[in-house]
């Protein structure tokens, strides 16, 4: 391990919690970036994580920057964060009783400015949810700031009966991929 400063370019409390599991000291600085992107979901999360990492790297030269972006996709259509309760209902209805994919792009910019970027994917299955159950879930407020309108580690876990891939990817930071990228930069 070296002592190069590590910056997490994310305001997500869940990503902060997961990064803390690495045991590495880090600070948080999440610069604003344009998150519009029309690429397919896997490519989109890589592009968006790269934008975030490069924006933070410009503010913190000589540091290692880690950024991530997560999208939920059903039938190859990306589901971002819901605009409102109606949008959350539409998203959750589309996931009910079906498999979908969660993609997270992780970009690490090392202290010399080299970019290391990969994506992880996880297949997630929701049991069927009644319209009433969806409305009750939306009323909790939990879906409103989450990609795909749900949090696997929250109330939505009541309906997730199968998951193939990284559980932490669905939370927003695939830890095995993150470890590999940090190792590539000499931090782990």
XYZ file of N, CA and C in Angstrom:
564
model
N 0.843 -1.193 0.000
C 0.000 0.000 0.000
C 0.875 1.238 0.000
N 0.398 2.279 -0.699
C 1.109 3.547 -0.624
C 0.222 4.573 0.057
N 0.745 5.772 0.240
C -0.016 6.779 0.984
C -0.544 7.901 0.091
N -0.731 7.617 -1.195
C -1.321 8.598 -2.098
C -2.752 8.879 -1.649
N -3.121 10.150 -1.545
C -4.492 10.462 -1.124
C -5.529 9.869 -2.075
N -6.601 9.363 -1.496
C -7.694 8.757 -2.245
C -8.933 9.624 -2.087
N -9.539 9.955 -3.232
C -10.760 10.765 -3.245
C -11.893 9.907 -3.801
N -12.998 9.836 -3.076
C -14.206 9.192 -3.570
C -15.066 10.278 -4.201
N -15.252 10.197 -5.515
C -16.022 11.213 -6.247
C -17.484 10.793 -6.290
N -18.099 10.706 -5.125
C -19.499 10.305 -5.024
C -20.106 10.850 -3.746
N -21.321 11.340 -3.864
C -22.045 11.821 -2.678
C -22.879 10.719 -2.041
N -22.869 9.523 -2.618
C -23.708 8.429 -2.126
C -23.255 7.934 -0.755
N -24.148 7.959 0.232
C -23.778 7.423 1.538
C -23.493 5.921 1.480
N -24.177 5.216 0.587
C -23.926 3.777 0.460
C -22.534 3.512 -0.093
N -22.088 4.305 -1.050
C -20.723 4.133 -1.571
C -19.688 4.481 -0.500
N -19.960 5.489 0.300
C -19.028 5.819 1.400
C -18.908 4.647 2.358
N -20.041 4.036 2.704
C -20.013 2.882 3.618
C -19.216 1.732 3.018
N -19.429 1.447 1.742
C -18.706 0.349 1.099
C -17.217 0.668 0.977
N -16.870 1.898 0.625
C -15.445 2.274 0.530
C -14.750 2.131 1.881
N -15.460 2.429 2.946
C -14.870 2.303 4.280
C -14.433 0.866 4.550
N -15.100 -0.110 3.907
C -14.735 -1.517 4.102
C -13.345 -1.846 3.563
N -12.807 -1.009 2.674
C -11.463 -1.251 2.142
C -10.395 -0.997 3.192
N -10.729 -0.227 4.216
C -9.743 0.140 5.228
C -8.840 1.283 4.798
N -9.019 1.780 3.588
C -8.206 2.890 3.101
C -8.804 4.223 3.548
N -7.953 5.152 3.982
C -8.479 6.485 4.277
C -8.842 7.188 2.960
N -9.932 7.908 2.962
C -10.340 8.635 1.764
C -11.143 9.857 2.165
N -11.214 10.801 1.254
C -12.082 11.952 1.432
C -13.104 11.936 0.292
N -14.181 12.656 0.491
C -15.253 12.688 -0.484
C -15.287 14.054 -1.151
N -15.313 14.056 -2.471
C -15.536 15.264 -3.251
C -16.256 14.843 -4.518
N -17.519 15.195 -4.605
C -18.357 14.762 -5.726
C -18.701 15.965 -6.602
N -17.859 16.256 -7.594
C -18.155 17.396 -8.456
C -19.402 17.128 -9.312
N -20.087 18.209 -9.667
C -21.250 18.089 -10.547
C -20.788 17.808 -11.964
N -21.424 16.843 -12.601
C -21.142 16.548 -14.008
C -22.467 16.334 -14.735
N -22.415 16.491 -16.038
C -23.576 16.221 -16.871
C -23.794 14.716 -16.886
N -24.952 14.258 -16.404
C -25.223 12.826 -16.345
C -26.153 12.366 -17.458
N -26.349 13.207 -18.471
C -27.147 12.751 -19.603
C -26.266 11.866 -20.485
N -26.835 10.746 -20.920
C -26.068 9.805 -21.722
C -27.043 8.867 -22.429
N -26.877 8.720 -23.733
C -27.794 7.878 -24.496
C -27.168 6.542 -24.891
N -26.025 6.214 -24.335
C -25.378 4.930 -24.623
C -26.159 3.782 -23.993
N -25.956 2.544 -24.452
C -26.550 1.392 -23.769
C -26.081 1.353 -22.305
N -26.861 0.728 -21.417
C -26.583 0.802 -19.977
C -25.133 0.490 -19.560
N -24.534 -0.602 -20.027
C -23.161 -0.938 -19.609
C -22.182 0.162 -20.019
N -22.289 0.634 -21.241
C -21.399 1.689 -21.713
C -21.695 3.013 -21.017
N -22.974 3.259 -20.733
C -23.368 4.511 -20.067
C -22.742 4.623 -18.681
N -22.789 3.552 -17.882
C -22.236 3.652 -16.524
C -20.724 3.849 -16.561
N -20.065 3.265 -17.569
C -18.618 3.487 -17.691
C -18.335 4.938 -18.075
N -19.093 5.460 -19.028
C -18.912 6.850 -19.451
C -19.196 7.821 -18.304
N -20.285 7.609 -17.579
C -20.641 8.519 -16.492
C -19.653 8.434 -15.341
N -19.175 7.237 -15.005
C -18.172 7.134 -13.929
C -16.875 7.805 -14.367
N -16.536 7.688 -15.650
C -15.321 8.334 -16.173
C -15.443 9.851 -16.085
N -16.612 10.391 -16.461
C -16.824 11.845 -16.359
C -16.631 12.331 -14.927
N -17.225 11.599 -13.983
C -17.121 11.985 -12.569
C -15.671 11.931 -12.095
N -14.975 10.856 -12.457
C -13.584 10.689 -12.018
C -12.687 11.776 -12.604
N -12.854 12.074 -13.881
C -12.008 13.086 -14.516
C -12.296 14.483 -13.967
N -13.568 14.767 -13.650
C -13.890 16.066 -13.048
C -13.217 16.204 -11.684
N -13.234 15.142 -10.887
C -12.575 15.181 -9.572
C -11.053 15.221 -9.725
N -10.519 14.504 -10.707
C -9.063 14.492 -10.922
C -8.555 15.881 -11.285
N -9.353 16.640 -12.008
C -8.951 18.007 -12.366
C -8.834 18.892 -11.127
N -9.629 18.573 -10.104
C -9.598 19.348 -8.854
C -8.546 18.849 -7.871
N -8.092 17.601 -8.061
C -7.167 16.972 -7.100
C -6.010 16.286 -7.829
N -5.152 17.057 -8.490
C -4.032 16.420 -9.202
C -3.116 15.680 -8.232
N -2.592 14.543 -8.682
C -1.686 13.756 -7.855
C -2.375 12.815 -6.887
N -3.708 12.856 -6.841
C -4.478 11.953 -5.981
C -5.023 10.799 -6.815
N -5.432 9.747 -6.129
C -6.169 8.670 -6.781
C -7.646 8.990 -6.604
N -8.382 8.939 -7.715
C -9.800 9.274 -7.707
C -10.592 8.014 -8.019
N -11.652 7.755 -7.271
C -12.545 6.652 -7.563
C -13.959 7.203 -7.724
N -14.585 6.863 -8.850
C -15.966 7.286 -9.107
C -16.754 6.095 -9.608
N -18.053 6.143 -9.405
C -18.919 5.051 -9.848
C -20.259 5.612 -10.307
N -20.927 4.835 -11.146
C -22.271 5.179 -11.573
C -23.047 3.883 -11.736
N -24.300 3.870 -11.305
C -25.121 2.662 -11.336
C -26.417 2.924 -12.084
N -26.788 1.972 -12.929
C -28.069 2.003 -13.627
C -28.736 0.642 -13.508
N -30.038 0.665 -13.440
C -30.852 -0.534 -13.512
C -31.395 -0.592 -14.931
N -31.416 -1.778 -15.529
C -31.930 -1.919 -16.890
C -32.866 -3.111 -16.970
N -33.976 -2.911 -17.651
C -34.903 -3.992 -17.942
C -35.141 -3.958 -19.445
N -34.988 -5.105 -20.086
C -35.091 -5.178 -21.550
C -34.154 -4.175 -22.223
N -32.955 -4.035 -21.673
C -31.920 -3.121 -22.183
C -32.296 -1.642 -22.118
N -33.367 -1.303 -21.431
C -33.748 0.097 -21.238
C -33.311 0.528 -19.842
N -32.536 1.596 -19.776
C -32.018 2.084 -18.499
C -33.117 2.738 -17.677
N -33.103 2.417 -16.382
C -33.995 3.057 -15.422
C -33.114 3.840 -14.453
N -33.158 5.136 -14.544
C -32.389 5.964 -13.621
C -33.162 6.165 -12.332
N -32.966 7.304 -11.713
C -33.721 7.643 -10.507
C -35.087 8.178 -10.930
N -36.128 7.810 -10.209
C -37.468 8.271 -10.602
C -37.636 9.783 -10.419
N -38.380 10.378 -11.338
C -38.659 11.820 -11.273
C -39.675 12.143 -10.182
N -40.625 11.199 -9.994
C -41.705 11.413 -9.037
C -42.316 10.049 -8.697
N -43.355 10.057 -7.878
C -43.979 8.800 -7.443
C -44.561 8.021 -8.616
N -45.123 8.715 -9.591
C -45.694 8.038 -10.760
C -44.596 7.321 -11.554
N -43.459 7.978 -11.703
C -42.330 7.376 -12.417
C -41.794 6.173 -11.631
N -41.737 6.297 -10.307
C -41.299 5.172 -9.473
C -42.255 3.993 -9.632
N -43.551 4.275 -9.665
C -44.542 3.211 -9.845
C -44.324 2.502 -11.182
N -44.122 3.279 -12.239
C -43.893 2.706 -13.573
C -42.667 1.791 -13.560
N -41.586 2.254 -12.934
C -40.358 1.464 -12.876
C -40.571 0.160 -12.110
N -41.132 0.275 -10.923
C -41.328 -0.916 -10.087
C -42.293 -1.901 -10.739
N -43.303 -1.398 -11.406
C -44.246 -2.263 -12.119
C -43.498 -3.035 -13.209
N -42.549 -2.361 -13.894
C -41.806 -3.020 -14.970
C -40.836 -4.076 -14.434
N -40.451 -3.967 -13.163
C -39.526 -4.931 -12.560
C -40.257 -6.100 -11.889
N -41.509 -5.896 -11.554
C -42.277 -6.887 -10.800
C -42.389 -8.211 -11.537
N -41.979 -9.288 -10.855
C -42.085 -10.631 -11.402
C -41.096 -10.932 -12.522
N -40.034 -10.147 -12.611
C -39.102 -10.265 -13.734
C -37.645 -10.186 -13.299
N -36.804 -10.627 -14.209
C -35.364 -10.418 -14.074
C -35.005 -9.063 -14.682
N -33.992 -8.438 -14.124
C -33.419 -7.232 -14.706
C -31.932 -7.206 -14.372
N -31.228 -6.251 -14.926
C -29.790 -6.143 -14.699
C -29.474 -4.828 -13.991
N -28.451 -4.902 -13.140
C -27.905 -3.710 -12.517
C -26.465 -3.596 -12.992
N -26.124 -2.430 -13.532
C -24.777 -2.164 -14.038
C -24.147 -1.063 -13.207
N -22.896 -1.265 -12.817
C -22.140 -0.202 -12.173
C -20.812 -0.066 -12.877
N -20.546 1.148 -13.310
C -19.236 1.473 -13.874
C -18.379 2.054 -12.776
N -17.134 1.606 -12.707
C -16.187 2.126 -11.720
C -14.972 2.629 -12.485
N -14.598 3.866 -12.217
C -13.402 4.444 -12.822
C -12.466 4.890 -11.713
N -11.203 4.503 -11.868
C -10.156 4.981 -10.980
C -9.139 5.717 -11.843
N -8.844 6.948 -11.459
C -7.772 7.705 -12.092
C -6.607 7.663 -11.121
N -5.484 7.103 -11.564
C -4.354 6.978 -10.637
C -3.615 8.305 -10.504
N -2.644 8.348 -9.617
C -1.942 9.591 -9.294
C -1.221 10.191 -10.497
N -0.921 9.373 -11.512
C -0.253 9.867 -12.726
C -1.249 10.238 -13.813
N -2.536 10.055 -13.538
C -3.566 10.423 -14.497
C -4.046 9.306 -15.395
N -3.515 8.085 -15.224
C -3.983 6.958 -16.034
C -5.389 6.561 -15.592
N -6.215 6.206 -16.562
C -7.613 5.874 -16.302
C -7.797 4.363 -16.333
N -8.403 3.840 -15.276
C -8.743 2.418 -15.163
C -10.255 2.366 -15.023
N -10.949 1.762 -16.007
C -12.413 1.799 -16.004
C -12.972 0.445 -16.417
N -13.910 -0.062 -15.618
C -14.591 -1.318 -15.923
C -16.029 -1.216 -15.425
N -16.832 -2.185 -15.834
C -18.219 -2.248 -15.374
C -18.509 -3.650 -14.857
N -19.423 -3.727 -13.924
C -19.893 -5.001 -13.388
C -21.393 -5.071 -13.641
N -21.917 -6.288 -13.718
C -23.357 -6.438 -13.869
C -23.855 -7.550 -12.958
N -25.062 -7.387 -12.500
C -25.707 -8.357 -11.622
C -27.130 -8.555 -12.116
N -27.562 -9.803 -12.178
C -28.941 -10.116 -12.538
C -29.766 -10.205 -11.259
N -30.894 -9.522 -11.233
C -31.747 -9.451 -10.047
C -33.169 -9.840 -10.451
N -33.809 -10.646 -9.598
C -35.195 -11.039 -9.856
C -36.094 -10.560 -8.724
N -37.150 -9.868 -9.113
C -38.190 -9.452 -8.170
C -39.331 -10.463 -8.236
N -39.856 -10.852 -7.091
C -41.125 -11.565 -7.078
C -42.205 -10.577 -7.516
N -43.344 -11.086 -7.911
C -44.442 -10.212 -8.329
C -44.885 -9.336 -7.154
N -45.077 -8.071 -7.436
C -45.542 -7.099 -6.444
C -46.920 -6.612 -6.872
N -47.852 -6.569 -5.940
C -49.165 -6.014 -6.263
C -49.035 -4.497 -6.404
N -49.993 -3.893 -7.095
C -49.989 -2.432 -7.215
C -50.045 -1.785 -5.834
N -50.812 -2.393 -4.931
C -50.916 -1.859 -3.565
C -49.563 -1.921 -2.849
N -48.849 -3.036 -3.005
C -47.525 -3.166 -2.375
C -46.557 -2.142 -2.954
N -46.622 -1.916 -4.246
C -45.754 -0.906 -4.871
C -46.061 0.474 -4.305
N -47.339 0.801 -4.190
C -47.720 2.124 -3.653
C -47.265 2.286 -2.200
N -47.418 1.206 -1.393
C -46.952 1.282 0.006
C -45.439 1.502 0.046
N -44.717 0.791 -0.812
C -43.260 0.952 -0.853
C -42.886 2.378 -1.260
N -43.522 2.918 -2.267
C -43.229 4.286 -2.705
C -43.519 5.275 -1.584
N -44.576 5.024 -0.810
C -44.946 5.920 0.293
C -43.868 6.000 1.369
N -42.975 4.994 1.436
C -41.875 5.055 2.417
C -40.833 6.099 2.030
N -40.822 6.508 0.756
C -39.822 7.460 0.277
C -38.533 6.812 -0.187
N -38.320 5.552 0.166
C -37.053 4.884 -0.172
C -36.735 4.875 -1.669
N -37.702 4.673 -2.547
C -37.370 4.558 -3.968
C -36.922 5.856 -4.644
N -37.173 6.986 -4.033
C -37.087 8.242 -4.762
C -35.684 8.686 -5.172
N -34.647 8.231 -4.538
C -33.302 8.645 -4.964
C -32.446 7.446 -5.373
N -33.104 6.389 -5.833
C -32.403 5.148 -6.163
C -32.591 4.810 -7.647
N -31.524 4.357 -8.280
C -31.632 3.864 -9.655
C -32.615 2.705 -9.679
N -33.544 2.745 -10.618
C -34.542 1.685 -10.713
C -35.611 1.754 -9.650
N -35.567 2.784 -8.800
C -36.576 3.030 -7.762
C -36.563 1.994 -6.646
N -35.385 1.401 -6.359
C -35.349 0.487 -5.217
C -33.945 0.390 -4.634
N -33.897 -0.080 -3.388
C -32.639 -0.344 -2.692
C -32.663 -1.791 -2.212
N -31.738 -2.597 -2.739
C -31.686 -4.020 -2.371
C -31.483 -4.197 -0.871
N -30.742 -3.284 -0.257
C -30.445 -3.383 1.168
C -31.548 -2.788 2.031
N -32.617 -2.330 1.383
C -33.714 -1.722 2.113
C -34.974 -2.570 2.054
N -36.094 -1.887 2.078
C -37.400 -2.543 2.097
C -37.613 -3.397 0.855
N -37.086 -2.977 -0.284
C -37.287 -3.723 -1.539
C -36.734 -5.141 -1.448
N -35.810 -5.367 -0.546
C -35.272 -6.711 -0.351
C -36.344 -7.737 -0.027
N -37.505 -7.282 0.421
C -38.613 -8.193 0.700
C -39.117 -8.900 -0.552
N -38.881 -8.311 -1.730
C -39.376 -8.878 -2.980
C -38.263 -9.454 -3.864
N -37.025 -9.301 -3.465
C -35.924 -9.815 -4.281
C -35.639 -11.238 -3.850
N -35.967 -12.176 -4.728
C -35.818 -13.581 -4.356
C -34.587 -14.245 -4.975
N -33.988 -13.629 -5.995
C -32.782 -14.191 -6.592
C -31.861 -13.070 -7.048
N -30.576 -13.341 -6.924
C -29.570 -12.370 -7.331
C -28.367 -13.161 -7.823
N -27.936 -12.911 -9.042
C -26.768 -13.582 -9.608
C -25.706 -12.542 -9.913
N -24.639 -12.568 -9.126
C -23.571 -11.591 -9.293
C -23.278 -10.917 -7.967
N -22.652 -9.773 -8.054
C -22.218 -9.035 -6.875
C -23.372 -8.308 -6.195
N -23.588 -8.638 -4.933
C -24.595 -7.952 -4.120
C -24.217 -6.476 -3.952
N -22.917 -6.202 -3.732
C -22.502 -4.815 -3.525
C -22.610 -3.997 -4.810
N -22.588 -4.670 -5.969
C -22.826 -3.961 -7.223
C -24.216 -3.347 -7.221
N -25.196 -4.093 -6.715
C -26.573 -3.609 -6.690
C -26.708 -2.439 -5.715
N -25.900 -2.428 -4.682
C -25.909 -1.312 -3.726
C -25.245 -0.078 -4.341
N -24.316 -0.283 -5.270
C -23.726 0.867 -5.954
C -22.218 0.865 -6.068
N -21.533 -0.161 -5.543
C -20.077 -0.220 -5.673
C -19.633 -1.678 -5.584
N -19.381 -2.313 -6.730
C -18.960 -3.715 -6.706
C -17.577 -3.834 -6.070
N -17.525 -4.456 -4.905
C -16.298 -4.436 -4.107
C -15.144 -5.231 -4.731
N -15.414 -6.377 -5.353
C -14.313 -7.141 -5.962
C -13.693 -6.342 -7.104
N -14.505 -5.733 -7.941
C -13.995 -4.895 -9.028
C -13.243 -3.695 -8.470
N -13.790 -3.066 -7.450
C -13.148 -1.915 -6.823
C -11.774 -2.302 -6.277
N -11.703 -3.456 -5.612
C -10.412 -3.927 -5.087
C -9.398 -4.092 -6.213
N -9.818 -4.738 -7.303
C -8.885 -4.953 -8.422
C -8.377 -3.628 -8.997
N -9.273 -2.665 -9.162
C -8.848 -1.379 -9.725
C -7.920 -0.626 -8.768
N -8.200 -0.692 -7.473
C -7.318 -0.056 -6.493
C -5.964 -0.772 -6.418
N -5.958 -2.084 -6.586
C -4.690 -2.832 -6.648
C -3.890 -2.383 -7.858
N -4.566 -2.189 -8.990
C -3.878 -1.731 -10.203
C -3.180 -0.394 -9.967
N -3.708 0.402 -9.057
C -3.121 1.706 -8.745
C -2.161 1.662 -7.561
N -1.925 0.464 -7.033
C -0.986 0.310 -5.927
C -1.515 0.692 -4.571
N -2.829 0.855 -4.433
C -3.377 1.253 -3.138
C -3.708 0.074 -2.235
N -3.918 -1.086 -2.783
C -4.217 -2.265 -1.948
C -3.201 -3.360 -2.247
